[in-house]
């Protein structure tokens, strides 16, 4: 695996290079199908990261499409800008969206961001404010990793080194709180579904390394480590994960089931 390339790239660059295509694009396409874009729709992508959902919306709407992506991380946005300079990327917090006076959208999407927001009611209120009357909302959050054997088994290997890890990426997996959050924010026609898909990685090694780095970063023990110690633990977990990955081997790559909640609503 291209270890040298990964150790030189920033996390947002690795996210874009190794995860955006195989892991996030299929779901971005699903979300954009779900909101059924029409020509002229204004689209807001909250917690856009490196911008995969906004970019899929732009592909569908063409150059005339009005697409805005907002994220709290300037580093993620720097990659988004480099990949798609013509989209309006804005730095800001989901609980205080940087919108112009009276600015509203026909479509608001948030893919795998809500679980990270410390103030979810404030973020839901901001989504409501941003959505025009009759507009469409779609929000996706991964199911708990206890339901996703691939990620559960990899977490267990990491926990042998780090103790219990609360994986924030899978921390908003129940449908009921997501549904209540959107209803309480004043959305109409709130619907929650669970969608499962088989994810395929031609080369599973970058996914394993990035997932391991994320797990170490989310563990209390990992956060206390110096750089050298953290690198050593990442290497140890990566090599010990090989047996856990064996059931998912698919040629030279990996195939595994992943599931998400998909909430849709109207303004
Ligand atoms: C897993 S990434 C998802 C990115 C993108 N939506 C995608 O599908 O690839 C989560 C993103 O949420 C962003 N984020 C976390 N907390 C945020 C907040 N309070 N406001 C805005 N963005 C936030 C992170 O910076 C990160 O880019």
Coordinates of C-alpha atoms and ligand atoms in Angstrom, one line a residue:
X1 CA 0.0 0.0 0.0
X2 CA 1.2 3.5 -0.6
X3 CA 2.2 4.2 2.9
X4 CA 4.6 7.0 1.9
X5 CA 1.8 8.9 0.0
X6 CA -0.5 8.6 3.0
X7 CA 2.0 9.8 5.6
X8 CA 2.7 12.9 3.5
X9 CA -0.9 13.9 2.7
X10 CA -3.2 15.8 5.0
X11 CA -6.3 14.0 6.4
X12 CA -8.7 15.9 4.1
X13 CA -6.5 15.0 1.1
X14 CA -6.6 11.3 2.1
X15 CA -10.3 11.5 2.7
X16 CA -10.9 12.8 -0.8
X17 CA -8.4 10.4 -2.4
X18 CA -9.4 7.2 -0.7
X19 CA -12.9 7.6 0.8
X20 CA -14.9 10.1 -1.2
X21 CA -15.3 7.9 -4.2
X22 CA -15.9 4.4 -2.9
X23 CA -17.4 5.2 0.5
X24 CA -19.3 8.5 0.2
X25 CA -20.2 8.9 -3.5
X26 CA -22.7 6.0 -3.7
X27 CA -24.7 7.5 -0.7
X28 CA -24.4 11.0 -2.1
X29 CA -26.0 9.8 -5.3
X30 CA -28.7 8.1 -3.3
X31 CA -29.5 11.4 -1.3
X32 CA -29.6 13.4 -4.5
X33 CA -31.9 10.9 -6.1
X34 CA -34.1 11.1 -3.0
X35 CA -34.6 14.9 -3.1
X36 CA -35.4 14.7 -6.9
X37 CA -33.7 17.8 -8.1
X38 CA -35.3 20.0 -10.7
X39 CA -33.5 22.6 -12.9
X40 CA -33.1 25.8 -11.0
X41 CA -33.2 24.2 -7.6
X42 CA -31.0 26.0 -5.0
X43 CA -29.1 23.3 -2.9
X44 CA -27.4 23.6 0.4
X45 CA -25.0 20.9 1.6
X46 CA -24.3 21.2 5.4
X47 CA -21.1 19.6 6.8
X48 CA -20.1 19.2 3.2
X49 CA -16.5 18.0 4.0
X50 CA -14.6 17.8 0.7
X51 CA -17.9 18.4 -1.0
X52 CA -19.1 15.1 -2.6
X53 CA -22.9 15.7 -2.2
X54 CA -22.6 19.3 -3.4
X55 CA -20.6 18.1 -6.4
X56 CA -23.1 15.4 -7.3
X57 CA -25.9 18.0 -7.1
X58 CA -23.9 20.3 -9.4
X59 CA -23.3 17.4 -11.9
X60 CA -27.1 16.9 -12.0
X61 CA -28.0 20.6 -12.2
X62 CA -25.3 21.7 -14.5
X63 CA -23.3 24.9 -14.4
X64 CA -26.3 27.1 -13.8
X65 CA -27.1 25.2 -10.5
X66 CA -26.9 27.3 -7.3
X67 CA -25.1 25.0 -4.9
X68 CA -23.6 26.1 -1.5
X69 CA -21.5 23.8 0.7
X70 CA -20.8 24.7 4.4
X71 CA -18.3 23.0 6.7
X72 CA -16.6 24.0 10.0
X73 CA -13.3 22.7 8.8
X74 CA -11.2 25.1 6.6
X75 CA -8.9 22.1 5.7
X76 CA -11.8 20.1 4.3
X77 CA -13.0 23.1 2.4
X78 CA -9.6 23.8 0.9
X79 CA -9.8 20.3 -0.8
X80 CA -13.4 21.0 -1.8
X81 CA -12.3 24.3 -3.4
X82 CA -9.4 22.7 -5.2
X83 CA -11.7 20.0 -6.7
X84 CA -14.7 22.1 -7.6
X85 CA -13.7 25.8 -7.6
X86 CA -17.0 27.1 -9.0
X87 CA -19.1 25.9 -6.1
X88 CA -19.8 28.4 -3.3
X89 CA -17.9 26.9 -0.3
X90 CA -18.4 28.6 3.0
X91 CA -16.7 28.1 6.4
X92 CA -19.2 27.9 9.2
X93 CA -20.9 26.0 12.0
X94 CA -24.0 23.9 11.4
X95 CA -25.6 25.6 14.5
X96 CA -25.0 29.1 13.1
X97 CA -25.1 28.8 9.3
X98 CA -23.3 31.6 7.4
X99 CA -26.3 32.5 5.2
X100 CA -27.0 35.8 3.6
X101 CA -30.0 37.8 4.8
X102 CA -33.2 35.8 3.9
X103 CA -31.2 33.3 1.9
X104 CA -33.1 30.0 1.5
X105 CA -32.8 26.8 -0.5
X106 CA -35.1 24.4 -2.3
X107 CA -33.0 21.4 -1.1
X108 CA -31.0 21.0 2.1
X109 CA -28.8 17.9 2.6
X110 CA -26.5 16.8 5.4
X111 CA -24.6 13.5 4.8
X112 CA -22.9 12.0 7.8
X113 CA -22.5 15.3 9.6
X114 CA -25.3 15.5 12.2
X115 CA -23.8 12.9 14.5
X116 CA -20.8 15.2 15.1
X117 CA -22.8 18.4 15.9
X118 CA -22.7 19.2 19.7
X119 CA -25.9 21.1 19.5
X120 CA -28.3 19.1 17.4
X121 CA -31.5 21.0 18.1
X122 CA -29.7 24.3 17.1
X123 CA -28.5 22.6 13.9
X124 CA -32.0 21.3 13.1
X125 CA -33.4 24.8 13.6
X126 CA -30.8 26.1 11.2
X127 CA -31.7 23.5 8.6
X128 CA -35.4 24.6 9.0
X129 CA -34.4 28.3 8.6
X130 CA -32.4 27.5 5.5
X131 CA -35.2 25.4 3.8
X132 CA -37.7 27.3 1.7
X133 CA -41.4 26.5 2.2
X134 CA -42.2 23.3 0.4
X135 CA -38.5 22.5 0.1
X136 CA -36.9 19.0 0.6
X137 CA -34.6 17.9 3.4
X138 CA -32.5 14.8 3.5
X139 CA -30.2 13.8 6.4
X140 CA -28.1 10.6 6.6
X141 CA -26.4 9.2 9.7
X142 CA -24.7 5.8 9.9
X143 CA -26.4 3.1 12.0
X144 CA -24.6 2.0 15.1
X145 CA -21.5 0.0 14.4
X146 CA -22.9 -2.7 16.7
X147 CA -25.1 -3.5 13.6
X148 CA -22.3 -3.2 11.1
X149 CA -20.0 -6.3 11.6
X150 CA -17.2 -4.9 9.5
X151 CA -16.7 -1.8 11.6
X152 CA -17.6 -3.5 14.8
X153 CA -14.8 -6.1 14.4
X154 CA -12.2 -3.4 13.4
X155 CA -13.2 -1.4 16.5
X156 CA -12.7 -4.5 18.7
X157 CA -9.2 -5.0 17.4
X158 CA -8.4 -1.3 18.2
X159 CA -10.0 -1.6 21.7
X160 CA -7.4 -4.3 22.6
X161 CA -4.8 -1.5 22.5
X162 CA -6.9 1.5 23.5
X163 CA -9.7 0.4 25.8
X164 CA -13.4 1.3 25.0
X165 CA -13.9 3.6 22.0
X166 CA -17.1 5.5 21.5
X167 CA -17.1 5.9 17.7
X168 CA -18.7 9.3 17.1
X169 CA -19.3 8.4 13.4
X170 CA -21.9 5.8 14.6
X171 CA -23.2 7.8 17.6
X172 CA -26.6 8.8 16.1
X173 CA -27.8 5.5 14.8
X174 CA -31.3 5.2 16.3
X175 CA -34.1 6.3 14.1
X176 CA -36.4 7.6 16.9
X177 CA -34.2 10.5 18.2
X178 CA -33.5 11.6 14.6
X179 CA -37.2 11.6 13.8
X180 CA -38.0 13.6 17.0
X181 CA -35.3 16.1 16.3
X182 CA -36.7 17.0 12.9
X183 CA -40.3 17.0 14.0
X184 CA -39.4 19.3 17.0
X185 CA -37.6 21.7 14.6
X186 CA -41.0 22.1 12.7
X187 CA -40.4 20.0 9.6
X188 CA -43.3 18.3 7.9
X189 CA -43.7 14.8 6.4
X190 CA -40.7 13.5 8.4
X191 CA -39.8 10.0 7.3
X192 CA -37.0 7.7 8.5
X193 CA -35.7 4.7 6.6
X194 CA -32.7 2.4 7.0
X195 CA -30.7 1.7 3.8
X196 CA -28.1 -1.0 3.5
X197 CA -25.6 -1.4 0.7
X198 CA -22.6 -3.5 -0.1
X199 CA -19.5 -1.2 -0.3
X200 CA -16.6 -2.3 -2.5
X201 CA -13.0 -1.2 -2.2
X202 CA -10.6 -2.4 -4.9
X203 CA -7.8 -1.8 -2.4
X204 CA -8.9 -2.1 1.2
X205 CA -5.6 -1.0 2.7
X206 CA -6.2 2.8 2.7
X207 CA -9.6 2.3 4.2
X208 CA -8.1 0.2 7.0
X209 CA -5.4 2.7 7.7
X210 CA -7.8 5.7 7.7
X211 CA -10.3 3.9 9.8
X212 CA -7.6 3.0 12.3
X213 CA -6.3 6.6 12.5
X214 CA -9.9 7.7 13.1
X215 CA -10.4 5.2 15.9
X216 CA -7.1 6.1 17.6
X217 CA -8.1 9.8 17.3
X218 CA -11.5 9.1 18.9
X219 CA -10.2 7.2 21.9
X220 CA -9.3 9.0 25.1
X221 CA -6.0 7.0 25.4
X222 CA -5.1 7.7 21.8
X223 CA -5.6 11.4 22.2
X224 CA -3.1 11.5 25.0
X225 CA -0.3 9.8 22.9
X226 CA 2.6 11.6 21.4
X227 CA 3.1 11.4 17.6
X228 CA 5.6 8.5 17.7
X229 CA 3.5 6.4 20.1
X230 CA 0.3 7.0 18.1
X231 CA 2.1 5.9 14.8
X232 CA 3.3 2.8 16.5
X233 CA -0.2 1.9 17.8
X234 CA -1.7 2.6 14.4
X235 CA 0.8 0.2 12.8
X236 CA 0.1 -2.5 15.4
X237 CA -3.7 -2.2 15.0
X238 CA -3.4 -2.2 11.2
X239 CA -1.4 -5.4 11.2
X240 CA -3.6 -7.2 13.8
X241 CA -6.7 -6.3 11.8
X242 CA -5.8 -8.7 9.0
X243 CA -7.7 -11.7 10.4
X244 CA -10.8 -9.6 11.1
X245 CA -10.7 -8.5 7.4
X246 CA -10.4 -12.0 6.0
X247 CA -14.2 -12.7 5.8
X248 CA -14.6 -9.6 3.7
X249 CA -11.9 -10.3 1.1
X250 CA -13.1 -9.8 -2.4
X251 CA -10.3 -10.5 -4.9
X252 CA -7.5 -8.0 -3.9
X253 CA -10.1 -5.7 -2.3
X254 CA -12.9 -5.7 0.3
X255 CA -16.7 -5.9 0.2
X256 CA -18.9 -5.3 3.3
X257 CA -22.4 -4.3 4.2
X258 CA -22.9 -0.7 5.5
X259 CA -26.1 0.9 6.7
X260 CA -27.4 4.3 7.3
X261 CA -30.5 6.1 8.5
X262 CA -32.0 8.3 5.9
X263 CA -34.4 11.0 7.2
X264 CA -36.4 13.0 4.7
X265 CA -38.8 15.9 5.4
X266 CA -40.4 19.0 3.9
X267 CA -40.2 22.6 4.8
Ligands
LIG1 C1 -17.8 12.3 7.8 S1 -17.5 14.0 7.2 C2 -18.8 14.0 6.0 C3 -18.5 15.0 4.9 C4 -19.4 15.0 3.7 N1 -20.8 15.3 4.0 C5 -19.3 13.7 2.9 O1 -20.4 13.0 2.8 O2 -18.2 13.3 2.5 C6 -18.2 15.0 8.5 C7 -18.0 16.5 8.3 O3 -18.7 17.2 9.3 C8 -18.0 18.4 9.6 N2 -18.5 19.0 10.8 C9 -18.4 18.4 12.0 N3 -18.9 19.3 12.9 C10 -19.5 20.3 12.3 C11 -20.2 21.5 12.6 N4 -20.5 21.7 13.9 N5 -20.6 22.3 11.7 C12 -20.3 22.1 10.4 N6 -19.6 21.0 9.9 C13 -19.2 20.1 10.9 C14 -16.6 17.9 9.6 O4 -15.7 19.0 9.4 C15 -16.5 17.0 8.4 O5 -16.2 17.6 7.2

